[in-house]
């Protein structure tokens, strides 16, 4: 009996890995077949699916960046309309934050925002967007392709994906991202590790918000309760003062500004850089209300 | 509100509340783990005179290339680190702004090293950068030169004299990570530099020991950068003590991205090595040196396609070292002119034939082309 149990324990991780791998592959094949082949006069050719484990074959070392944020796989292909050809790289990220994360990290300093989409920009020869769990790059095969010329195609891909399977292999933490209301323009940032100096905070998405004329930074991070424990530890070890707890949230004053973090829905969220404790709590209340409104 | 936090398990709840209790009773009885942490926090920092200058620098100092959160810099100041090296070009201009936020109101506690990453004939740029930093002067201006011939250019000396006279800088230094030994030797001969900041690690031998000795004789302080390259954490723990045992070395400048990293570095700096640890270190370094780039610049000089080979290798090594450095690798790579980037490599192998350390240069060029181009 004990031997059987040992054997079971030994093969279980392998079996689970194989199952996940198979799910990723099957999902990819299904998605490739589901991909609409004609959108707004464009036709799709040579589409191929690369699960996370073999993305290197297509994009070499760049795969590491996507893996760092959490990726399921990559659907590639070439869209053609007359003489115009654009390569598609549609990344299936594990959640919406991962999609936004790579979008922000790869966005160059100089870009042309695309007003019709929440997270989209164009550069010379590229149209890039993040929507839902997806990160989409359309890259012109010929030099200097006009990103405006593929607006219809990009919109069509977004529309088609709305009906596709939404993948969330995480802990359900990313049913929400950062709220739009009150967010200051161009204030969003992503930190993959050591966010704000804390080793316990990784995969952080943050932005500045204004509430009643005061500003503070709101953030979401990976890691749940373990990350919160780590955060509380670091806050106390590295100079945090007036440390408090409030309904599961942990906070304090750190080098002149106030901050706190809590776990909501399994995800770590928080507010920092508030000018006073009352401002901090005001922002926290607003953030919490926005998050609860999304549930 | 509390219902939103209902996913804590019992174990997690006790872990967290225990942590909070610990956090709230910092002045109370410490657990063994807390006592260890507290002892690190209270560790005194050593300071050394920078050559003949009147500056006393902490033996650990901080680079700001990753645009750390200002609070990490503030924490470092609180811990006694007093020298910070920054540049307008770091992290797209974010680094210098973060430094400005961190040092506001405590200028008297910090020594600012400013990398001059523009043409030194442009005095207006110095005013602009000092303005962004919110300071009237930089303690040390670092001319950033990676070509031996350029070190001889008189415009650097002239700029140093002008800026000192106008009290916008107090001292001048040379920083180099390409053709480093040659650049340093010329700088020593010129005699107007107050300090040197080479990239250096224990896997590099060559004429560095003689250069350091000469610098000490001339009263020129030495700041080391890129000291961890090719060494893992365990080796680096010992290497820091080894670096600081060199009399010419004033401080080790390192990019520290977290509060914990600041503490770790301070602990390393106070470590004393036993004879056995020195032996261990020597063995580790011997292995690490094989195939490791010393940034001597021979490959760049020899490349028939004019690639910035040494810089490309550096970018590739940053990229491969740690995901934390991906951004830095990309930034350095983007700063290279298109014509000198990896995609122009003809794969002739000249770089590898001239490399004194048998670095697989073409492997790095291919990595850089794949990951950074």
Coordinates of C-alpha atoms in Angstrom, one line a residue, chain A:
Chain A
X1 CA 0.0 0.0 0.0
X2 CA 2.8 2.4 1.0
X3 CA 4.7 1.4 -2.1
X4 CA 1.7 2.2 -4.2
X5 CA 1.3 5.5 -2.5
X6 CA 5.0 6.4 -3.1
X7 CA 4.6 5.4 -6.8
X8 CA 1.5 7.5 -7.1
X9 CA 3.2 10.5 -5.5
X10 CA 6.2 10.0 -7.9
X11 CA 4.2 9.9 -11.0
X12 CA 1.6 12.5 -10.1
X13 CA 3.6 15.6 -10.9
X14 CA 4.7 14.2 -14.2
X15 CA 1.1 13.3 -15.0
X16 CA -0.1 16.8 -14.1
X17 CA 2.6 18.4 -16.1
X18 CA 1.7 16.2 -19.1
X19 CA -1.9 17.1 -18.7
X20 CA -1.2 20.8 -18.6
X21 CA 1.1 20.5 -21.6
X22 CA -1.5 18.6 -23.5
X23 CA -4.2 21.1 -22.5
X24 CA -1.9 23.9 -23.8
X25 CA -1.4 22.1 -27.1
X26 CA -5.0 21.2 -27.6
X27 CA -6.1 24.6 -26.7
X28 CA -3.6 26.0 -29.2
X29 CA -4.8 23.7 -32.0
X30 CA -8.4 24.6 -31.3
X31 CA -7.6 28.3 -31.2
X32 CA -5.7 28.1 -34.5
X33 CA -8.7 26.5 -36.1
X34 CA -11.1 28.9 -34.5
X35 CA -9.1 31.9 -35.7
X36 CA -11.2 33.8 -38.3
X37 CA -9.3 33.5 -41.6
X38 CA -10.8 36.6 -43.2
X39 CA -11.2 39.9 -41.6
X40 CA -12.0 43.2 -43.3
X41 CA -10.6 42.1 -46.6
X42 CA -7.5 40.6 -45.1
X43 CA -6.7 36.9 -45.4
X44 CA -4.7 34.8 -42.9
X45 CA -2.0 32.5 -44.1
X46 CA 0.6 30.2 -42.5
X47 CA -0.9 30.3 -39.1
X48 CA 0.9 28.3 -36.4
X49 CA 0.5 27.7 -32.7
X50 CA 3.5 27.7 -30.3
X51 CA 2.8 26.6 -26.7
X52 CA 4.9 28.3 -24.0
X53 CA 7.5 25.5 -24.1
X54 CA 8.3 25.9 -27.7
X55 CA 8.0 29.7 -28.2
X56 CA 11.8 29.9 -28.5
X57 CA 11.4 28.3 -31.9
X58 CA 9.6 31.3 -33.2
X59 CA 10.9 34.3 -31.2
X60 CA 14.1 33.0 -29.7
X61 CA 15.3 34.7 -26.5
X62 CA 12.4 37.1 -26.4
X63 CA 10.3 34.2 -25.1
X64 CA 11.8 34.8 -21.7
X65 CA 10.0 38.1 -21.3
X66 CA 6.6 36.6 -22.0
X67 CA 7.3 33.7 -19.7
X68 CA 8.3 36.0 -17.0
X69 CA 4.9 37.6 -17.1
X70 CA 3.0 34.4 -17.7
X71 CA 2.2 33.2 -21.1
X72 CA 0.2 30.2 -22.4
X73 CA 1.3 30.3 -26.0
X74 CA 1.6 32.3 -29.2
X75 CA -0.5 32.2 -32.4
X76 CA 1.4 33.5 -35.4
X77 CA 0.4 34.0 -39.1
X78 CA 0.6 36.4 -41.9
X79 CA -2.3 38.6 -42.9
X80 CA -2.4 39.7 -46.6
X81 CA -4.5 42.2 -48.5
X82 CA -3.3 42.8 -52.0
X83 CA 0.4 43.6 -51.8
X84 CA 0.2 44.4 -48.1
X85 CA 1.5 41.8 -45.7
X86 CA 1.5 42.0 -41.9
X87 CA 2.9 39.3 -39.6
X88 CA 0.7 38.6 -36.6
X89 CA 2.0 37.7 -33.1
X90 CA -1.0 37.0 -30.9
X91 CA 0.2 36.1 -27.4
X92 CA -2.2 34.3 -25.1
X93 CA -1.1 35.6 -21.7
X94 CA -2.2 33.9 -18.5
X95 CA -4.3 36.9 -17.4
X96 CA -5.1 40.4 -18.2
X97 CA -2.4 41.9 -16.1
X98 CA 0.2 39.8 -17.8
X99 CA -1.0 41.2 -21.1
X100 CA -1.0 44.7 -19.9
X101 CA 2.4 44.1 -18.3
X102 CA 4.2 43.1 -21.5
X103 CA 2.3 45.8 -23.4
X104 CA 3.7 48.5 -21.1
X105 CA 7.2 47.0 -20.9
X106 CA 7.6 46.8 -24.6
X107 CA 6.0 50.1 -25.4
X108 CA 8.7 52.5 -26.7
X109 CA 9.1 56.1 -25.5
X110 CA 7.9 57.4 -28.8
X111 CA 4.6 56.0 -29.9
X112 CA 1.3 57.1 -31.5
X113 CA -1.6 56.3 -29.3
X114 CA -4.6 54.8 -31.0
X115 CA -7.7 56.6 -29.6
X116 CA -10.2 53.9 -30.5
X117 CA -8.6 51.3 -28.2
X118 CA -7.8 51.4 -24.5
X119 CA -4.4 49.9 -24.8
X120 CA -3.0 50.3 -28.3
X121 CA -0.4 52.3 -30.1
X122 CA 1.3 52.5 -33.5
X123 CA 4.9 53.0 -34.6
X124 CA 6.5 52.9 -38.0
X125 CA 5.7 49.4 -39.2
X126 CA 3.9 48.2 -36.1
X127 CA 0.4 48.1 -34.5
X128 CA 0.4 46.9 -31.0
X129 CA -2.4 46.3 -28.5
X130 CA -3.4 44.5 -25.3
X131 CA -7.0 43.4 -24.7
X132 CA -8.3 40.9 -22.3
X133 CA -5.7 38.2 -21.9
X134 CA -4.2 38.9 -25.3
X135 CA -1.2 40.9 -26.4
X136 CA -1.3 41.5 -30.2
X137 CA 1.6 42.7 -32.4
X138 CA 1.0 43.3 -36.1
X139 CA 4.3 43.9 -37.8
X140 CA 4.6 45.1 -41.4
X141 CA 6.5 42.7 -43.6
X142 CA 7.7 45.6 -45.8
X143 CA 9.5 48.5 -44.1
X144 CA 7.6 51.5 -42.9
X145 CA 4.1 50.0 -43.0
X146 CA 1.5 52.5 -41.9
X147 CA -0.2 51.2 -38.7
X148 CA -3.4 53.1 -39.6
X149 CA -3.7 50.7 -42.6
X150 CA -4.3 47.7 -40.3
X151 CA -6.8 49.4 -37.9
X152 CA -9.7 47.5 -39.3
X153 CA -7.7 44.2 -39.1
X154 CA -6.7 44.8 -35.5
X155 CA -10.3 45.7 -34.5
X156 CA -11.5 42.5 -36.3
X157 CA -9.0 40.4 -34.4
X158 CA -10.1 41.9 -31.1
X159 CA -13.8 41.3 -32.0
X160 CA -13.1 37.7 -32.9
X161 CA -11.2 37.1 -29.7
X162 CA -14.2 38.2 -27.6
X163 CA -15.8 34.9 -28.3
X164 CA -12.7 32.9 -27.8
X165 CA -11.8 31.0 -24.7
X166 CA -10.6 33.3 -21.9
X167 CA -7.6 31.6 -20.3
X168 CA -6.8 32.2 -16.7
X169 CA -4.5 29.6 -15.3
X170 CA -3.7 31.8 -12.3
X171 CA -5.5 31.9 -9.0
X172 CA -8.4 34.0 -10.3
X173 CA -6.6 37.1 -9.1
X174 CA -7.0 38.9 -12.4
X175 CA -10.7 39.3 -12.6
X176 CA -9.8 43.0 -12.3
X177 CA -7.0 45.3 -13.2
X178 CA -6.5 48.9 -12.1
X179 CA -9.7 51.0 -12.4
X180 CA -9.9 53.7 -15.1
X181 CA -11.7 56.3 -13.0
X182 CA -9.4 58.8 -11.5
X183 CA -6.3 57.4 -13.1
X184 CA -3.8 60.1 -14.1
X185 CA -2.7 60.0 -17.7
X186 CA 0.5 58.1 -18.6
X187 CA 1.1 57.1 -15.0
X188 CA 0.9 53.4 -15.3
X189 CA 4.0 51.3 -14.7
X190 CA 4.9 47.6 -14.4
X191 CA 7.5 46.1 -12.2
X192 CA 8.4 42.4 -12.6
X193 CA 10.4 42.2 -9.4
X194 CA 11.5 44.3 -6.4
X195 CA 8.7 46.7 -6.9
X196 CA 9.1 49.8 -4.8
X197 CA 12.2 48.2 -3.3
X198 CA 10.3 45.3 -1.8
X199 CA 11.6 41.8 -2.7
X200 CA 8.2 40.4 -1.8
X201 CA 6.4 42.4 -4.5
X202 CA 6.6 41.2 -8.1
X203 CA 4.5 41.3 -11.2
X204 CA 3.2 44.7 -10.1
X205 CA 0.9 47.0 -12.1
X206 CA 0.5 50.5 -10.7
X207 CA -0.8 53.9 -11.6
X208 CA -1.3 57.3 -9.9
X209 CA -4.8 58.3 -8.9
X210 CA -6.4 61.5 -7.8
X211 CA -9.1 61.4 -5.1
X212 CA -10.4 64.7 -3.6
X213 CA -7.5 66.7 -4.9
X214 CA -4.9 64.3 -3.4
X215 CA -2.7 61.9 -5.3
X216 CA -1.4 58.4 -4.5
X217 CA -0.3 55.3 -6.3
X218 CA -2.6 52.2 -6.5
X219 CA -1.1 48.9 -7.3
X220 CA -1.9 45.2 -7.9
X221 CA 0.7 42.5 -7.4
X222 CA 1.1 38.8 -7.6
X223 CA 1.5 36.5 -4.7
X224 CA -1.5 36.8 -2.4
X225 CA -1.1 36.2 1.3
X226 CA 2.5 35.1 1.1
X227 CA 3.4 38.3 -0.6
X228 CA 1.5 40.2 2.0
X229 CA 3.4 38.5 4.8
X230 CA 6.6 39.4 3.0
X231 CA 5.5 42.9 2.5
X232 CA 4.6 43.3 6.2
X233 CA 8.0 41.9 7.2
X234 CA 9.9 44.2 4.9
X235 CA 7.9 47.3 5.8
X236 CA 8.8 46.7 9.5
X237 CA 12.4 45.8 8.9
X238 CA 13.4 48.6 6.5
X239 CA 12.2 51.7 8.1
X240 CA 8.4 51.5 8.3
X241 CA 6.9 53.6 11.1
X242 CA 3.5 53.8 12.7
X243 CA 2.7 50.4 11.4
X244 CA -1.0 49.4 11.6
X245 CA -3.4 46.8 10.5
X246 CA -7.0 47.4 9.4
X247 CA -9.4 44.7 8.4
X248 CA -6.6 42.6 7.1
X249 CA -4.7 45.4 5.5
X250 CA -1.2 46.2 6.6
X251 CA 0.3 49.7 6.4
X252 CA 2.5 52.3 7.7
X253 CA 4.6 55.4 7.0
X254 CA 7.7 54.8 4.9
X255 CA 10.2 57.6 4.5
X256 CA 7.6 60.4 4.7
X257 CA 4.7 58.9 2.8
X258 CA 2.0 56.4 3.8
X259 CA 1.2 53.1 2.2
X260 CA -0.7 49.9 2.8
X261 CA -1.5 46.5 1.2
X262 CA -4.1 43.8 1.5
X263 CA -5.3 40.7 -0.1
X264 CA -8.5 40.9 -2.0
X265 CA -9.9 38.0 -4.0
X266 CA -6.6 36.2 -3.6
X267 CA -4.6 39.1 -5.1
X268 CA -2.4 41.6 -3.4
X269 CA -3.5 45.2 -3.9
X270 CA -2.4 48.4 -2.2
X271 CA -2.0 52.1 -2.1
X272 CA 1.3 54.0 -1.6
X273 CA 2.8 57.5 -1.6
X274 CA -0.1 59.1 0.2
X275 CA 0.7 62.3 1.9
X276 CA -1.0 61.4 5.2
X277 CA -2.8 58.5 6.8
X278 CA -6.2 60.0 6.2
X279 CA -5.4 60.5 2.5
X280 CA -4.1 56.9 2.4
X281 CA -7.4 55.6 3.8
X282 CA -9.4 57.8 1.5
X283 CA -7.6 56.3 -1.5
X284 CA -7.9 52.8 -0.1
X285 CA -11.6 53.2 0.3
X286 CA -11.9 54.4 -3.3
X287 CA -9.7 51.6 -4.6
X288 CA -11.6 49.0 -2.6
X289 CA -15.0 50.3 -3.8
X290 CA -13.8 50.2 -7.4
X291 CA -12.5 46.6 -7.0
X292 CA -15.7 45.4 -5.3
X293 CA -17.7 47.0 -8.1
X294 CA -16.1 44.8 -10.6
X295 CA -17.0 41.6 -8.9

